[in-house]
Coordinates of C-alpha atoms and ligand atoms in Angstrom, one line a residue:
M1 CA 10.4 0.4 13.1
E2 CA 12.6 -1.8 11.5
N3 CA 14.4 -0.9 8.6
E4 CA 12.5 -2.6 5.7
I5 CA 15.1 -2.5 3.0
N6 CA 17.4 -4.6 5.4
T7 CA 14.7 -7.4 6.3
T8 CA 13.4 -7.8 2.7
E9 CA 14.4 -11.0 1.1
V10 CA 15.9 -10.3 -2.3
L11 CA 16.8 -14.1 -3.4
T12 CA 15.3 -17.2 -2.1
A13 CA 15.9 -20.9 -3.3
R14 CA 13.5 -23.9 -2.3
G15 CA 14.5 -27.4 -2.9
V16 CA 16.7 -26.6 -5.6
E17 CA 18.2 -29.7 -7.9
L18 CA 20.3 -29.7 -10.5
F19 CA 21.5 -32.7 -12.8
Y20 CA 24.2 -33.0 -15.3
G21 CA 23.0 -36.3 -17.0
E22 CA 23.1 -38.7 -14.1
T23 CA 25.1 -36.3 -12.0
R24 CA 23.0 -34.8 -9.1
A25 CA 25.2 -31.7 -8.7
V26 CA 22.8 -29.9 -6.5
R27 CA 20.5 -31.6 -4.0
N28 CA 17.5 -29.9 -2.4
A29 CA 19.2 -26.5 -1.9
E30 CA 17.6 -24.0 0.3
I31 CA 18.8 -20.4 0.7
S32 CA 17.5 -17.0 1.3
L33 CA 19.5 -13.8 0.9
R34 CA 18.4 -10.2 2.3
R35 CA 18.9 -7.2 0.6
G36 CA 22.6 -6.3 1.2
E37 CA 23.6 -9.7 2.9
V38 CA 26.8 -11.2 2.3
A39 CA 26.4 -14.9 2.2
A40 CA 29.6 -17.2 1.8
I41 CA 29.5 -20.6 0.5
T42 CA 32.5 -23.1 1.1
G43 CA 33.2 -26.6 0.1
Q44 CA 35.6 -28.8 -1.7
S45 CA 36.3 -28.9 -5.4
G46 CA 33.5 -30.6 -7.1
S47 CA 30.8 -30.2 -4.2
G48 CA 28.5 -28.3 -6.3
K49 CA 29.2 -24.6 -5.3
S50 CA 29.4 -23.2 -8.9
S51 CA 26.5 -25.3 -9.9
L52 CA 24.3 -23.8 -7.2
L53 CA 25.5 -20.4 -8.1
Y54 CA 24.5 -20.8 -11.8
C55 CA 21.0 -22.0 -10.6
L56 CA 20.7 -19.0 -8.3
A57 CA 21.7 -16.6 -10.9
G58 CA 19.3 -18.1 -13.5
V59 CA 22.3 -19.3 -15.9
L60 CA 20.9 -23.0 -15.6
P61 CA 17.4 -24.0 -15.3
V62 CA 16.7 -26.1 -12.2
A63 CA 15.3 -29.5 -12.4
R64 CA 13.3 -29.2 -9.3
G65 CA 12.6 -26.4 -6.7
E66 CA 12.3 -22.9 -7.4
V67 CA 14.7 -20.0 -7.3
C68 CA 12.8 -16.5 -6.7
F69 CA 14.4 -12.9 -7.1
E70 CA 12.3 -10.3 -5.6
G71 CA 9.4 -12.5 -5.2
R72 CA 9.3 -13.5 -8.9
S73 CA 10.3 -17.4 -9.8
L74 CA 13.1 -17.4 -12.3
G75 CA 11.7 -20.4 -13.9
A76 CA 8.6 -18.7 -14.7
L77 CA 10.0 -15.9 -16.7
D78 CA 10.7 -15.8 -20.5
D79 CA 14.1 -15.7 -22.0
E80 CA 14.1 -11.8 -22.3
E81 CA 12.9 -11.2 -18.8
L82 CA 15.5 -13.4 -17.4
S83 CA 18.5 -12.0 -19.5
T84 CA 17.2 -8.4 -18.4
I85 CA 17.4 -9.5 -14.8
R86 CA 20.8 -10.9 -15.3
R87 CA 22.0 -8.2 -17.4
E88 CA 20.6 -5.2 -15.1
R89 CA 20.0 -6.5 -11.5
F90 CA 22.8 -9.2 -11.2
G91 CA 26.6 -8.8 -11.3
F92 CA 29.1 -11.4 -11.8
V93 CA 32.8 -12.0 -10.5
F94 CA 35.0 -15.0 -11.6
Q95 CA 38.2 -16.3 -10.6
Y96 CA 40.1 -14.8 -13.6
G97 CA 38.1 -11.4 -13.9
E98 CA 37.2 -12.3 -17.3
L99 CA 37.7 -9.0 -18.7
L100 CA 37.3 -8.2 -22.4
P101 CA 40.9 -7.6 -23.6
E102 CA 40.1 -5.4 -26.5
L103 CA 38.4 -2.8 -24.1
T104 CA 39.9 -0.4 -21.9
V105 CA 39.6 -0.7 -18.0
E106 CA 36.9 2.0 -18.2
E107 CA 35.2 0.5 -21.0
N108 CA 35.3 -2.8 -19.3
T109 CA 33.8 -1.2 -16.1
A110 CA 31.1 0.8 -18.0
L111 CA 29.7 -2.4 -20.1
P112 CA 27.0 -3.3 -17.7
L113 CA 25.4 0.2 -18.1
R114 CA 26.1 0.3 -21.9
L115 CA 24.3 -2.8 -22.4
A116 CA 21.3 -1.5 -20.3
G117 CA 21.3 1.4 -22.9
Q118 CA 23.0 4.2 -20.8
R119 CA 24.7 6.7 -22.8
K120 CA 28.3 6.6 -23.0
A121 CA 29.1 9.8 -21.2
E122 CA 27.0 8.8 -18.1
A123 CA 28.0 5.2 -18.2
H124 CA 31.8 6.3 -18.2
A125 CA 31.2 8.8 -15.4
A126 CA 29.6 6.0 -13.1
A127 CA 32.3 3.8 -14.3
G128 CA 35.2 6.3 -13.1
D129 CA 33.5 6.7 -9.9
V130 CA 33.6 3.2 -9.0
L131 CA 37.0 2.7 -10.4
G132 CA 38.2 5.7 -8.0
R133 CA 36.7 4.2 -5.0
L134 CA 38.8 0.9 -5.8
G135 CA 41.9 3.1 -6.3
L136 CA 42.0 2.5 -10.0
A137 CA 41.4 5.8 -11.6
D138 CA 44.8 6.1 -12.9
L139 CA 44.3 2.9 -14.9
R140 CA 41.3 3.6 -16.7
D141 CA 42.9 3.9 -20.0
R142 CA 44.8 0.5 -20.0
R143 CA 43.9 -2.6 -21.3
P144 CA 43.6 -5.8 -19.2
S145 CA 46.9 -7.0 -20.3
Q146 CA 48.5 -3.9 -18.9
V147 CA 47.5 -4.1 -15.3
S148 CA 48.4 -6.8 -12.6
G149 CA 46.3 -9.8 -11.4
G150 CA 45.1 -7.9 -8.3
Q151 CA 44.1 -4.7 -10.3
S152 CA 42.4 -6.8 -13.0
Q153 CA 40.2 -8.3 -10.3
R154 CA 39.4 -5.0 -8.6
V155 CA 38.3 -4.1 -12.2
A156 CA 36.3 -7.1 -12.5
V157 CA 34.6 -6.2 -8.9
A158 CA 33.9 -2.5 -10.3
R159 CA 32.3 -3.9 -13.4
A160 CA 30.0 -6.3 -11.2
L161 CA 29.0 -3.4 -9.0
V162 CA 28.9 -0.4 -11.5
H163 CA 25.0 -0.7 -12.2
R164 CA 24.2 -1.0 -8.4
P165 CA 22.8 -4.6 -8.9
A166 CA 20.7 -6.3 -6.4
V167 CA 22.8 -9.4 -6.2
V168 CA 26.4 -9.9 -7.0
F169 CA 27.3 -13.6 -7.8
A170 CA 31.1 -14.4 -7.1
D171 CA 32.9 -17.4 -7.7
E172 CA 36.2 -17.6 -6.1
P173 CA 36.7 -14.0 -7.0
T174 CA 40.1 -13.9 -5.3
G175 CA 41.2 -17.5 -6.2
S176 CA 43.7 -16.5 -8.4
L177 CA 45.6 -14.0 -6.1
D178 CA 48.1 -14.5 -3.4
S179 CA 46.6 -14.3 0.1
A180 CA 47.6 -10.7 0.9
N181 CA 46.2 -9.3 -2.3
A182 CA 43.0 -11.7 -2.0
T183 CA 42.3 -10.2 1.5
T184 CA 42.6 -6.5 0.2
V185 CA 40.6 -7.1 -2.9
L186 CA 37.7 -8.8 -1.0
E187 CA 37.6 -6.1 1.7
E188 CA 37.2 -3.4 -0.9
F189 CA 34.7 -5.6 -2.9
L190 CA 32.5 -6.1 0.2
A191 CA 32.8 -2.7 1.5
L192 CA 31.7 -1.3 -1.5
A193 CA 28.5 -4.0 -2.0
R194 CA 27.4 -3.2 1.7
A195 CA 27.7 0.5 1.1
Q196 CA 25.4 0.4 -2.0
G197 CA 22.9 -2.4 -0.6
T198 CA 24.0 -5.0 -3.1
A199 CA 23.8 -8.6 -1.7
V200 CA 26.5 -10.9 -2.5
V201 CA 26.8 -14.8 -2.9
L202 CA 30.4 -15.5 -2.4
V203 CA 31.8 -19.0 -3.3
T204 CA 35.1 -19.6 -1.8
H205 CA 37.3 -22.3 -0.6
D206 CA 39.1 -19.9 1.8
A207 CA 37.8 -19.9 5.2
Q208 CA 39.3 -16.7 6.1
V209 CA 37.5 -15.0 3.4
A210 CA 34.3 -16.8 4.5
A211 CA 34.7 -15.3 7.8
R212 CA 33.9 -11.9 6.5
A213 CA 30.4 -12.8 5.3
D214 CA 27.3 -12.3 7.5
T215 CA 26.0 -15.7 6.9
R216 CA 28.1 -18.9 6.0
Y217 CA 27.2 -22.1 4.3
T218 CA 28.9 -25.4 3.4
M219 CA 28.5 -27.5 0.4
R220 CA 29.3 -30.9 0.4
D221 CA 28.3 -33.8 -2.3
G222 CA 25.6 -31.2 -3.7
M223 CA 24.0 -30.6 -0.2
L224 CA 24.0 -27.0 1.3
A225 CA 24.1 -26.6 5.0
A226 CA 23.9 -23.6 7.1
Q227 CA 27.1 -23.3 9.1
V228 CA 26.3 -22.5 12.9
R229 CA 28.4 -19.6 14.0
E230 CA 30.8 -20.6 16.9
A231 CA 30.2 -18.9 20.0
S232 CA 33.5 -17.1 21.1
Ligands
ADP1 N1 29.2 -29.0 -17.2 C1 29.3 -30.1 -16.7 N2 29.0 -31.3 -16.9 C2 28.9 -32.4 -16.3 N3 29.4 -32.4 -14.9 C3 29.5 -31.5 -14.3 C4 29.7 -30.1 -15.3 N4 30.1 -29.3 -14.3 C5 30.1 -29.6 -13.3 N5 29.8 -31.0 -13.1 C6 30.0 -31.9 -12.0 O1 29.0 -31.5 -11.2 C7 29.7 -31.5 -9.6 C8 29.6 -30.1 -9.1 O2 30.6 -29.4 -9.8 P1 31.0 -27.8 -9.4 O3 29.6 -27.2 -9.3 O4 31.9 -27.4 -10.5 O5 31.7 -27.9 -8.1 P2 32.7 -26.9 -7.3 O6 32.1 -25.6 -7.9 O7 32.1 -26.9 -5.8 O8 34.1 -27.3 -7.6 C9 31.1 -32.2 -9.8 O9 30.8 -33.7 -9.8 C10 31.4 -32.1 -11.4 O10 32.3 -32.8 -11.9
MG2 MG1 33.6 -24.1 -8.9

């Protein structure tokens, strides 16, 4: 019997369009993500990658089409339902980690659990566990200003995964790092996501990074196309 978990569609988009005024940033986008799948989206600057990510994550409402998470259309949810999904079922990583400077590494990592109402002791235990898996246990009491760029992106990864979300949206998550560091952080990120069954939508301009995904898409002038895997 097939493993149901791995064949279930967790996120689907059909005919998605997004405009900024007259600019049509996303055109008729179709994408489908299974549980635990890593999908990479590459494309030039300005091609609409970030805009598509915002649509998929329910951050921006779509002008046309539909995004469904676990079978529920995001457009049909009220603000509270949508923000609960974003907070508890989604995780986010951006190019510059965007950690809160006044919180420690461990507090930053525990934040999604605290926002979901988990008690401090449990939230910090879970944060410590993820930080340990990413080799960051010794840094837990530091502030973001006291860690390196690569370390701070690892903390951002830890924070995105700590609540075991269904989907992590990562927009150029290693774009601020040198290529050796970028490769390591990305490998750790994807290994941890795969281990806990978290699907990832990974926006990157780096073909080597994209090569580590299960499925690849390219974006051009707002149009998303599945990239055919080359026979080798
Ligand atoms: N907030 C905004 N207001 C108006 N236009 C925007 C905004 N954000 C992005 N755009 C435009 O939408 C298009 C897609 O941008 P974006 O999604 O940021 O592309 P990418 O992430 O691939 O670099 C570009 O033409 C960009 O100039
Ligand atoms: Mg972008």
